Short mmCIF file of C-alpha atoms and ligand atoms in Angstrom, two decimals:
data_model
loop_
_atom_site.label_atom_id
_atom_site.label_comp_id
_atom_site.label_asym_id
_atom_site.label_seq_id
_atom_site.Cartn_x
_atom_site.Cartn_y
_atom_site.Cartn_z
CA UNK E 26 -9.96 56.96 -7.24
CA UNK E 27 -7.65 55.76 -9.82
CA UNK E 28 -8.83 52.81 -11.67
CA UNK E 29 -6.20 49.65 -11.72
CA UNK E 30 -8.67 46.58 -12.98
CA UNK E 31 -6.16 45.85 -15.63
CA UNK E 32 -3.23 46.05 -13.99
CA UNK E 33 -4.68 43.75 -11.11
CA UNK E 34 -5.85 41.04 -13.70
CA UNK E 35 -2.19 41.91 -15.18
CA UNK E 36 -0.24 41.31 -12.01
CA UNK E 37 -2.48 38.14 -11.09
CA UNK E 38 -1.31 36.18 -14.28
CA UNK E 39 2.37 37.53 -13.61
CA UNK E 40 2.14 36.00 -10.46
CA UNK E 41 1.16 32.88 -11.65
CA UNK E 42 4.34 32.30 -14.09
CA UNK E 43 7.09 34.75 -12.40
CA UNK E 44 8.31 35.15 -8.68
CA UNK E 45 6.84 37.78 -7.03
CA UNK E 46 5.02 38.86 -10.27
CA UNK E 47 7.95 40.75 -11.61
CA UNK E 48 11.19 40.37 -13.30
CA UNK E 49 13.09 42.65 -10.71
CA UNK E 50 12.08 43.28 -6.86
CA UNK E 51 12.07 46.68 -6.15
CA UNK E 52 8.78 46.55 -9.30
CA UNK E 53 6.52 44.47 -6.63
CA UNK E 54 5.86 47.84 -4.39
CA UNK E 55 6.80 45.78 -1.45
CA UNK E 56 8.30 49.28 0.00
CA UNK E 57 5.33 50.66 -0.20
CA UNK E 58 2.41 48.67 -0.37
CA UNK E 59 -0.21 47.65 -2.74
CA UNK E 60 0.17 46.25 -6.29
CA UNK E 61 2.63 47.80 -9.20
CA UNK E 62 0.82 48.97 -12.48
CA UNK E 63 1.27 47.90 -15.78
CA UNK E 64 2.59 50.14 -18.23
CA UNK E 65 1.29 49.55 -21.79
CA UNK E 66 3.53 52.59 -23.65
CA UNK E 67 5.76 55.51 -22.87
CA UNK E 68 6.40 58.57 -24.54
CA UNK E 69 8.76 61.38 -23.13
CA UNK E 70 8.11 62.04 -19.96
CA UNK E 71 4.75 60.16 -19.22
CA UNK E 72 3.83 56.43 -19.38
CA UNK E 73 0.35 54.57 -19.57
CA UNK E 74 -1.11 52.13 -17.61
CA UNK E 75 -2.61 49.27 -18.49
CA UNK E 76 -6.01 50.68 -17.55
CA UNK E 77 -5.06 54.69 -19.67
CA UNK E 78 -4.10 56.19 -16.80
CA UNK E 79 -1.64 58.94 -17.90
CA UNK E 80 1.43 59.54 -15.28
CA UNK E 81 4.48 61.97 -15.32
CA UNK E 82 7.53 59.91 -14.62
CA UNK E 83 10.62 60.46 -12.76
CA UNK E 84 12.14 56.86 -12.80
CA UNK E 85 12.77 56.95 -16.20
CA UNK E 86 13.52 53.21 -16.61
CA UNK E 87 15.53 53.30 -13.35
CA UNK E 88 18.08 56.39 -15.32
CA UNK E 89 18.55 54.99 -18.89
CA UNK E 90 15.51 56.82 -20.42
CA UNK E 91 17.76 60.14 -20.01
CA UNK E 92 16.20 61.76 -23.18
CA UNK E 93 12.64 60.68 -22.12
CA UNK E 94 10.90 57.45 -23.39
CA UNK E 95 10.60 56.15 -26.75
CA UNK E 96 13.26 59.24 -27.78
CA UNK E 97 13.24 59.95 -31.79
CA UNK E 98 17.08 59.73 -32.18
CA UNK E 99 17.15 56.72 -30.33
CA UNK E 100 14.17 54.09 -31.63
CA UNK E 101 15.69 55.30 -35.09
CA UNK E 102 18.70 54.22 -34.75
CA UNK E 103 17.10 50.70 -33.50
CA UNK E 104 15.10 50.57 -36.29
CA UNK E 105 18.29 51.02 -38.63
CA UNK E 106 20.54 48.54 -36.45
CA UNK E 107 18.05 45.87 -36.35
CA UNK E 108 17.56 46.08 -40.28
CA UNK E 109 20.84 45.15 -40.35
CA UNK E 110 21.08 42.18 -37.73
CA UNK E 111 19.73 42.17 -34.58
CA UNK E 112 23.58 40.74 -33.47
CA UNK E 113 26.25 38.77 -34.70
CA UNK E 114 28.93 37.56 -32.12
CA UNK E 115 31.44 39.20 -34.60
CA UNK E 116 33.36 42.44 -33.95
CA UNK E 117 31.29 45.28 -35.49
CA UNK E 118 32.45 48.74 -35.70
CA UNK E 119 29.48 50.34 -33.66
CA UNK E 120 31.54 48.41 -30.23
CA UNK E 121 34.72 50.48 -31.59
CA UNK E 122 32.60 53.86 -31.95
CA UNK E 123 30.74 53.52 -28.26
CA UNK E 124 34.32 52.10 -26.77
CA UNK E 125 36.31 55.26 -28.28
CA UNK E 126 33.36 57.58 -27.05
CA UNK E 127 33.42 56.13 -23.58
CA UNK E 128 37.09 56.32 -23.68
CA UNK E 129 36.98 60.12 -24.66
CA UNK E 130 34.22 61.41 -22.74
CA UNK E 131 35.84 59.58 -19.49
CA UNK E 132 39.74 60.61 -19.07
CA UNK E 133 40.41 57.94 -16.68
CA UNK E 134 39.06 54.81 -19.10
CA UNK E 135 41.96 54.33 -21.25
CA UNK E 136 40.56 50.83 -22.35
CA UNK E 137 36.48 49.65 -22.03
CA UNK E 138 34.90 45.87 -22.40
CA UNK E 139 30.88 45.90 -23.28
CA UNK E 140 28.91 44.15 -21.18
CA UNK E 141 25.33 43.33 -20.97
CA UNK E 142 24.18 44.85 -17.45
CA UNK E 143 25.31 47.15 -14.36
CA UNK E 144 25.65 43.91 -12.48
CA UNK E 145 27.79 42.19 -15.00
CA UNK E 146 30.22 45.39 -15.00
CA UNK E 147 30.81 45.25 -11.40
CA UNK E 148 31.17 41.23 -11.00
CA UNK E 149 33.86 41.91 -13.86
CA UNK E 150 35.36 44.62 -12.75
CA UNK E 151 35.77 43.46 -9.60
CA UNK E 152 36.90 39.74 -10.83
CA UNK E 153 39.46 41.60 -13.09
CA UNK E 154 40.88 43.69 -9.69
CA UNK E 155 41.22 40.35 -7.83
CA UNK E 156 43.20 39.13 -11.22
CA UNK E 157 45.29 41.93 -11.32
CA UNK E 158 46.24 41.63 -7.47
CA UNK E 159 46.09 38.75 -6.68
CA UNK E 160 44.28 39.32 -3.68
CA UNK E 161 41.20 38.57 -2.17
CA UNK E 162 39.42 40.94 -0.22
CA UNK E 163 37.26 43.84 -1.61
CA UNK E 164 35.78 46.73 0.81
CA UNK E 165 32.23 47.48 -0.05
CA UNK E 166 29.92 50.26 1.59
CA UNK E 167 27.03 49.97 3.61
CA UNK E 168 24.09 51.06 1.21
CA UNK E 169 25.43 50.47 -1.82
CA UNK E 170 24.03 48.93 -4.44
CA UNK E 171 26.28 47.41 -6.62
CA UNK E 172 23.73 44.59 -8.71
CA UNK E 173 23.06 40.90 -8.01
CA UNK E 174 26.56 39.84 -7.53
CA UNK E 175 27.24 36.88 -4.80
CA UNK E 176 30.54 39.22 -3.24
CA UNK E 177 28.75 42.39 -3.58
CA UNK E 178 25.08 41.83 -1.95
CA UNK E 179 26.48 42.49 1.53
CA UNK E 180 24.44 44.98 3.06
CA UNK E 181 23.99 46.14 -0.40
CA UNK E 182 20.98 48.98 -0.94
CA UNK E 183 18.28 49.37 -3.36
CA UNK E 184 16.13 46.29 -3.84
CA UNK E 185 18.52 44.13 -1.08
CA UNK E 186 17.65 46.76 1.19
CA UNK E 187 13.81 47.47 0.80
CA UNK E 188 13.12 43.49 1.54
CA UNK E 189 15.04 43.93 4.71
CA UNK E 190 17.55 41.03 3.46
CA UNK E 191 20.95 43.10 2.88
CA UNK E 192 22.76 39.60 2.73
CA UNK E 193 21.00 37.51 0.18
CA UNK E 194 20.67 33.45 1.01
CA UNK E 195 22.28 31.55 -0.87
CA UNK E 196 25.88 33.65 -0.95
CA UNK E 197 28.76 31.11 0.44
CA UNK E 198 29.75 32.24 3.82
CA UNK E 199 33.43 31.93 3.06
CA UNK E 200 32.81 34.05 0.02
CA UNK E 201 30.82 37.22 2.26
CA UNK E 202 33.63 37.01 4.46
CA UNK E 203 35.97 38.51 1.43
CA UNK E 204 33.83 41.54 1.62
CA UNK E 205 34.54 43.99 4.60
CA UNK E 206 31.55 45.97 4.63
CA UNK E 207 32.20 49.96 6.12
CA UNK E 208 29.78 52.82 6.86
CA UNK E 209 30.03 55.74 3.77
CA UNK E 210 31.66 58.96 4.94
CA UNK E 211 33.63 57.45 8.04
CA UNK E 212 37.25 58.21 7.12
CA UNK E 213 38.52 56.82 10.29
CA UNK E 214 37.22 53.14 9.27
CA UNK E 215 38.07 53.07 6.57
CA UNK E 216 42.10 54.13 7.45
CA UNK E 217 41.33 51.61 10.14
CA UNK E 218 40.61 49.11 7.95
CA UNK E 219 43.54 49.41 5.36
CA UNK E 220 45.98 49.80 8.96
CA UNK E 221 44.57 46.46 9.45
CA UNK E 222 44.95 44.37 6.25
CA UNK E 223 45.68 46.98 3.01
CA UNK E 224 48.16 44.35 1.91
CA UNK E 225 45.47 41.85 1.61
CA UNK E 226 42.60 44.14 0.00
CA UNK E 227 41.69 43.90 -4.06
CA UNK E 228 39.61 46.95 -4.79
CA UNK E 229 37.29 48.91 -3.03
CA UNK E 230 33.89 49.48 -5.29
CA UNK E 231 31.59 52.23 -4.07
CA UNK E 232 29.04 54.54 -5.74
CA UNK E 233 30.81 57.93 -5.67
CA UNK E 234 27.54 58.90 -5.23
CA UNK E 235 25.14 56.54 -3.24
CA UNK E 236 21.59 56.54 -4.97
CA UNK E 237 20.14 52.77 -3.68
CA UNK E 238 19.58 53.82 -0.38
CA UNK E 239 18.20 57.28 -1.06
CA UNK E 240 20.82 59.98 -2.60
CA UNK E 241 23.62 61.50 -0.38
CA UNK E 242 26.72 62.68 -0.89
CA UNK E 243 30.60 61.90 -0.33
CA UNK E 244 31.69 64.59 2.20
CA UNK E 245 34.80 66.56 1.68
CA UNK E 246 37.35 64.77 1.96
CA UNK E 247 35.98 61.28 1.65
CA UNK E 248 37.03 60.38 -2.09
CA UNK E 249 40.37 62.23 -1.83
CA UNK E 250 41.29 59.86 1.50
CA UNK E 251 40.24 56.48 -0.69
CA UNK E 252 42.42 57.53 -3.54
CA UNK E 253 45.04 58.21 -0.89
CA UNK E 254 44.54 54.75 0.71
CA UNK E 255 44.34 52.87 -2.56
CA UNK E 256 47.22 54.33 -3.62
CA UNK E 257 49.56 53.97 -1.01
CA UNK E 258 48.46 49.83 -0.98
CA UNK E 259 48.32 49.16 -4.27
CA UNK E 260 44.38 48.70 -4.33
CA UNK E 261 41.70 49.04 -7.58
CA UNK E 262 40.04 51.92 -7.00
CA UNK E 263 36.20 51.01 -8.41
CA UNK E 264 33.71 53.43 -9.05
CA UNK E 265 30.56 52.47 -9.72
CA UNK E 266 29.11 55.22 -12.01
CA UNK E 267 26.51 52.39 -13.48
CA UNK E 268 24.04 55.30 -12.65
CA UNK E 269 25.78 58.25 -12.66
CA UNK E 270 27.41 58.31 -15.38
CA UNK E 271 27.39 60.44 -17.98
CA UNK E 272 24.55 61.88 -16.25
CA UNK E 273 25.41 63.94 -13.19
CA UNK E 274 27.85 65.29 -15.65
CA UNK E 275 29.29 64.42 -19.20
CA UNK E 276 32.41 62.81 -17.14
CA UNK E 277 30.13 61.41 -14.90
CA UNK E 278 31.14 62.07 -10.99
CA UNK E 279 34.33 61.58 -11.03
CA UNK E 280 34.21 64.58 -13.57
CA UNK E 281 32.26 66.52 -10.45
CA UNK E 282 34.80 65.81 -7.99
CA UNK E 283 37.95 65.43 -9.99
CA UNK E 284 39.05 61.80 -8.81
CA UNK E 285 40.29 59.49 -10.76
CA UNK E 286 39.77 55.94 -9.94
CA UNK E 287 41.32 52.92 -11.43
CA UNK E 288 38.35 51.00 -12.98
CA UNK E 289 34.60 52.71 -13.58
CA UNK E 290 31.68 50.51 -14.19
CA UNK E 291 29.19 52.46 -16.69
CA UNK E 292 25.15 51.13 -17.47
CA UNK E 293 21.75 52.71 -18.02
CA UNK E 294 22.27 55.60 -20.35
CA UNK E 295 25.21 54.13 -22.21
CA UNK E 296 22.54 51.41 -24.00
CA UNK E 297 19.75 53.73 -24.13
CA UNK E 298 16.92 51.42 -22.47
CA UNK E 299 18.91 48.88 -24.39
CA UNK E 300 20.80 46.07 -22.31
CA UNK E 301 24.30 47.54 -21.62
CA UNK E 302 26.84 47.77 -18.89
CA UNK E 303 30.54 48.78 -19.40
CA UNK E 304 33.39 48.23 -16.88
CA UNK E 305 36.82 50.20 -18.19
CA UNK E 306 39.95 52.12 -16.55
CA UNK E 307 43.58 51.88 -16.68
CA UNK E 308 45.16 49.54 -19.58
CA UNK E 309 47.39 48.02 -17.48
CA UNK E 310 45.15 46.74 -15.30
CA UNK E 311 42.30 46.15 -18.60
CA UNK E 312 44.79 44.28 -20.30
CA UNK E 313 44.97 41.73 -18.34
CA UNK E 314 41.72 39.98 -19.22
CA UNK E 315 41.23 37.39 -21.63
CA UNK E 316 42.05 36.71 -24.45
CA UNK E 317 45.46 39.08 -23.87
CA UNK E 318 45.66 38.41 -19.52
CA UNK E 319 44.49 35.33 -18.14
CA UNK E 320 41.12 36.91 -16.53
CA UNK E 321 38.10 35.49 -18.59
CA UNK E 322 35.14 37.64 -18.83
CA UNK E 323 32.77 36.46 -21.53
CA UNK E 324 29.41 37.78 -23.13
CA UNK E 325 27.27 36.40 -26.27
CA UNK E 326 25.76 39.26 -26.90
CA UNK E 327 28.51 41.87 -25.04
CA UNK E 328 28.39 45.16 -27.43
CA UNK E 329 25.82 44.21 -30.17
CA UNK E 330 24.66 46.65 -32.59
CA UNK E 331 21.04 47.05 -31.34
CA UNK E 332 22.52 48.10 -27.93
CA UNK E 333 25.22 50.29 -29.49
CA UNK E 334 23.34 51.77 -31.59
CA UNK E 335 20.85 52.88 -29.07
CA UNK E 336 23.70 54.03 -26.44
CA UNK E 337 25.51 55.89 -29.36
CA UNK E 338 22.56 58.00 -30.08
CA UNK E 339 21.71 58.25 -26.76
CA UNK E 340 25.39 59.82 -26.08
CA UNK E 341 25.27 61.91 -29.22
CA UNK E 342 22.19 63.81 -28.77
CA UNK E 343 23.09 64.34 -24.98
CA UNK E 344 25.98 65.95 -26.01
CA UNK E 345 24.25 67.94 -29.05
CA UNK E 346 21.49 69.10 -26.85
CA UNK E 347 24.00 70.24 -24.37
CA UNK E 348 21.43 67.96 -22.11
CA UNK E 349 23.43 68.32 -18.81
CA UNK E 350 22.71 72.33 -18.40
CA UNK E 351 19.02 71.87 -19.16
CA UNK E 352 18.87 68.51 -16.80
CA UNK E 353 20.10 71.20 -14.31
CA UNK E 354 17.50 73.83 -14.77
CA UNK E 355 15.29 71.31 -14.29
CA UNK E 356 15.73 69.56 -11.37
CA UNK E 357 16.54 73.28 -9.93
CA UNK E 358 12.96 73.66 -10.71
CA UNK E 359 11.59 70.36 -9.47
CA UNK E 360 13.75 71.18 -6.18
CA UNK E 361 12.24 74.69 -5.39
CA UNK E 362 8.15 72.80 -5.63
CA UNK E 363 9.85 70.29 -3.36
CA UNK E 364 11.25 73.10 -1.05
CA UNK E 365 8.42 75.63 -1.26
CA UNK E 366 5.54 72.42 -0.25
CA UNK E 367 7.95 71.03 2.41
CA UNK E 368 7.93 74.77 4.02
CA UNK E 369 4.60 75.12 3.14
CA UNK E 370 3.53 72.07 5.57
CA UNK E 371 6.28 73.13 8.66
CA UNK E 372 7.96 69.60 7.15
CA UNK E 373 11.71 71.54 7.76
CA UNK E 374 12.49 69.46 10.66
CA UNK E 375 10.97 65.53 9.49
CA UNK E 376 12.13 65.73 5.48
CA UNK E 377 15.13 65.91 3.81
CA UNK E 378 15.88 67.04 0.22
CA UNK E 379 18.69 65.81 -2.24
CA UNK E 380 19.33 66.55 -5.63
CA UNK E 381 22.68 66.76 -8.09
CA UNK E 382 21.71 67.83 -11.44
CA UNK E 383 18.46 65.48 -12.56
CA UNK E 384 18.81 62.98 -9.86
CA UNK E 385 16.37 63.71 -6.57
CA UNK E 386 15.31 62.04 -3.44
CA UNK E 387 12.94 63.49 -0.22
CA UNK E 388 14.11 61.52 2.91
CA UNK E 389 11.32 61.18 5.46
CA UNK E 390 13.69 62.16 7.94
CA UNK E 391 15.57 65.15 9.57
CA UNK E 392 18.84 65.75 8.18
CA UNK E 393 21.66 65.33 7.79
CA UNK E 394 21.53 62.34 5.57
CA UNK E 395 24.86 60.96 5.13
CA UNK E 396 25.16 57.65 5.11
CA UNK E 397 22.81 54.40 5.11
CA UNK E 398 21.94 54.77 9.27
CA UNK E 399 21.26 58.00 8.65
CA UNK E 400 18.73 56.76 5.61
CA UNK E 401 16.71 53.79 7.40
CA UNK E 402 15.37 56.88 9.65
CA UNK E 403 12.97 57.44 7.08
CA UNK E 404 9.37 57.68 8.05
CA UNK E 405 8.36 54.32 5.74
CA UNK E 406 5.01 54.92 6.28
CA UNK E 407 4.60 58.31 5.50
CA UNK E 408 6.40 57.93 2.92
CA UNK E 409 3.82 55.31 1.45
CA UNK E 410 1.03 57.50 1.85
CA UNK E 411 3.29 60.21 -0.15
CA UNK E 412 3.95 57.53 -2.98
CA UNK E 413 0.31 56.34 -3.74
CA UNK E 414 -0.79 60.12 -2.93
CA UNK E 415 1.65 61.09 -5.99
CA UNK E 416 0.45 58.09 -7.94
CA UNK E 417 -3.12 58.51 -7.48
CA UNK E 418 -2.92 61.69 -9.12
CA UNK E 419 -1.00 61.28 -11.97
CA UNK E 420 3.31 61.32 -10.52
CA UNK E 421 5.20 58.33 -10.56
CA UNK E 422 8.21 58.76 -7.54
CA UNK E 423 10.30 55.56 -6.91
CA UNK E 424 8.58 53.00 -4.91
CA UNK E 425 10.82 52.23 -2.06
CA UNK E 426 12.50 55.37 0.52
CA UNK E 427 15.71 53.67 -0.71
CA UNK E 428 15.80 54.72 -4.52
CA UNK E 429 16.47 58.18 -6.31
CA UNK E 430 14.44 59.65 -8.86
CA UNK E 431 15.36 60.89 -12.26
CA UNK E 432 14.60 63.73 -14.88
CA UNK E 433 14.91 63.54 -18.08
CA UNK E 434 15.35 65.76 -21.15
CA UNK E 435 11.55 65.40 -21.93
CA UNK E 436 10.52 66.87 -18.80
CA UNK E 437 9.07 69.90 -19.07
CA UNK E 438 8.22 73.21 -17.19
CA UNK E 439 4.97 72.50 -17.49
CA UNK E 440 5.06 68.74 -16.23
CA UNK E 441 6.96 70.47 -13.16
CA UNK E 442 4.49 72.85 -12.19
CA UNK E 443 1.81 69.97 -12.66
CA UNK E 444 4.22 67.57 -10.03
CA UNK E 445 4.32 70.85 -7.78
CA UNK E 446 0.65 70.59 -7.33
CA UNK E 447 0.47 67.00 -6.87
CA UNK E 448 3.83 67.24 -4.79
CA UNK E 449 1.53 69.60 -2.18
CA UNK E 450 -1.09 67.66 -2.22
CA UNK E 451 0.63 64.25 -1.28
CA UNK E 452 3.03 65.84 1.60
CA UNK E 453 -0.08 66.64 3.25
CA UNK E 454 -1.43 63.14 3.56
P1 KE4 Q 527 21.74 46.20 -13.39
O1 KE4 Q 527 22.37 44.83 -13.24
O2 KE4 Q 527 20.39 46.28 -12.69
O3 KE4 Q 527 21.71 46.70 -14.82
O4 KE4 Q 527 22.71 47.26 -12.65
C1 KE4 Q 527 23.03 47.04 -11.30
C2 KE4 Q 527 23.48 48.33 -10.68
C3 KE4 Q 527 24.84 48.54 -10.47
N1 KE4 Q 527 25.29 49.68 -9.91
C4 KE4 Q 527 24.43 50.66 -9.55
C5 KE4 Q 527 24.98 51.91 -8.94
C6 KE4 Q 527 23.03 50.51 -9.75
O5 KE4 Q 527 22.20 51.50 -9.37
C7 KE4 Q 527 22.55 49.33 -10.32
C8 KE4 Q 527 21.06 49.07 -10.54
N2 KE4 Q 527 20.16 50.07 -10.04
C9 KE4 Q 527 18.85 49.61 -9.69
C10 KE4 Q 527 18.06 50.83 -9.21
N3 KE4 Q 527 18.33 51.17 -7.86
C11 KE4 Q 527 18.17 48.88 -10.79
C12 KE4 Q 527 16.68 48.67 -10.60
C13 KE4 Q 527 16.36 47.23 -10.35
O6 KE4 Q 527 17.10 46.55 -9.60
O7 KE4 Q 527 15.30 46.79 -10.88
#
């Protein structure tokens, strides 16, 4: 049995001076049981506890730590930066370099604003839609995770949807009322919905690809009716690509399905473990915030050269590495353990197996998964005894049925036929 002692005596002080013990719910294991570990350091694929314990990771920082942890290229270039000023509040040229990288690598971001999380993207972008209509309603989806923001935690996934409390006390009725909340994938509701009061909707914001309440996909169709619909009303197409983008694809996944919203909200890899978040899209609509348009958005520490320093070598060595193919092989890899120890234990009919590129998720459920009812089938226990199984010998999966796991770069073919073996052993249990 793994030893913990540390990380007990760790999590017992955290409790005593932060909530829960942890800076971010979905750390506290509550969606699976027992106590979190403390990590001490982390080095390409694997981290160490508190207590030594070596473990293979495939959260990667929750999808920033694309490259692995602790990447050469990357704590480099944060050595450099910092030499130079940790920040300044003054325009630097390293928010010009990341802006006109984001603005070339993503065709439909003609103008980007730095910001200093996924959740601050989103409450801006979606602030900035409201501006630019001068409406009030936004249409959310079921399952989606979109960060802490008051309009947006409506049945939201991820950590909202692990502790069971999908609309978050202390959000203003009047202001939850704004957001129409519709199951993913149901084209009819979401017509219905526009029939009803298109005139009078913002923006819709959705994760092209849902990964907070497991992953699943958009099905044919899907995306190409929402661009329809926000077209014909005059709507802000959102898409939040905070964690799929440039990953799933150097274009992120509106590169993989070839639609082109109006506003994209970017995050994780872009600040390369650094805090980053992005929100960008058309300039007509971009324009419009302060100081040109009279929508204030506002950030002390919004692009500083720490954070784009890390992002930019982040970005750079992705794209020198040609990281998206071998991300690819991999998780092909990782996918055909999963698939070979799911057959292996007659599991066909009671789990379910997602993957684009190096982002994964087993459902402890029949298929098809496509949307969040379809997800809250999952088999929460088994899946706890699969988590701790995976833990106890040396395989960190995301602790809650309602995240998505990630590869990175560092992985290797070796670490994957290590996570096979532990994979088989902890479907069994
Ligand atoms: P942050 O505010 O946590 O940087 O980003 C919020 C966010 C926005 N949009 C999407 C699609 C996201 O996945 C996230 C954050 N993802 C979670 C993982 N499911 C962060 C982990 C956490 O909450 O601790």
């Amino acid at each position: 049995m793994t030893s913990r002692s540390a990380s007990a005596a760790a999590f017992a002080q955290a409790k005593r001076f932060i909530p829960g013990g942890v800076n971010s719910p979905v750390r506290a294991f509550r969606g699976v049981g027992g106590e979190p570990f403390f990590v001490s350091r982390a080095a390409g694929s694997r981290i160490w506890d508190v207590d030594g314990n070596e473990i293979i990771d495939y959260i990667g920082t929750w999808g920033p730590a694309i490259l692995g942890h602790a990447p050469e290229p990357v704590v480099t270039a944060v050595r450099e930066a910092a030499a130079r000023g940790v920040s300044f509040g003054i325009p630097n040229p390293l928010e010009v370099e990341m802006a006109r990288l984001i603005c070339q690598w993503v065709p439909s971001i003609e103008k980007v604003r730095m910001v200093n999380s996924g959740t601050e993207a989103t409450m801006s972008a979606v602030r900035l839609a409201r501006g630019f209509t001068g409406r009030d309603k936004i249409i959310k989806f079921e399952g989606c995770y979109h960060g802490h923001v008051d309009s947006l935690l409506v049945r939201a996934g991820s950590g909202a949807l692990t502790h069971g409390e999908p609309d978050s006390a202390g959000i203003p009725r009047p202001l939850a009322d704004l957001t129409l909340c519709l199951p993913f994938n149901d084209r009819e509701a979401l017509r219905a919905a526009f029939q009803r009061e298109g005139a009078q909707i913002a923006a819709v914001i959705l994760e092209p690809i849902p990964a907070n309440a497991g992953l699943y996909f958009p099905e044919p169709g899907f995306l190409e009716t929402l661009r329809e619909l926000c077209t014909a009303h005059g709507t802000v197409l959102i898409f939040d690509e905070v964690m799929t983008g440039f990953r799933v694809a150097r274009g992120g996944a509106q590169e993989v399905y070839g639609i082109t919203p109006d506003l994209t909200t970017l995050g994780k890899v872009i600040g390369g473990g650094l805090p980053v978040g992005a929100f960008g899209g058309r300039a007509e609509i971009m324009d419009r915030l302060s100081p040109d348009g009279p929508v204030y958005q506002a950030g002390t520490l919004s692009g500083n050269p720490l954070a784009m320093a890390a992002g930019l070598a982040q970005l750079h060595a992705l794209e020198r590495l040609d990281g998206w193919s071998r991300l690819e092989r991999l998780g092909a890899a990782l996918e055909d353990r999963f698939r070979s120890a799911i057959r292996r234990h007659g599991l066909e009919e009671r789990r379910t197996f997602h993957r684009i590129g190096s982002m994964f998720c087993l459902f402890f459920s029949r298929g098809p998964v496509r949307n969040l009812a379809d997800a809250a089938q999952s088999d929460r226990e088994a899946f706890a005894r699969y988590f701790h199984g995976a833990l106890d010998r040396g395989v960190y999966f995301a602790p809650s049925p309602f995240e998505t796991g990630f590869l990175s770069l560092a992985h290797t073919e070796e670490d994957i036929e290590e996570t096979g073996r532990v994979i088989d052993a902890a479907l069994a249990l």
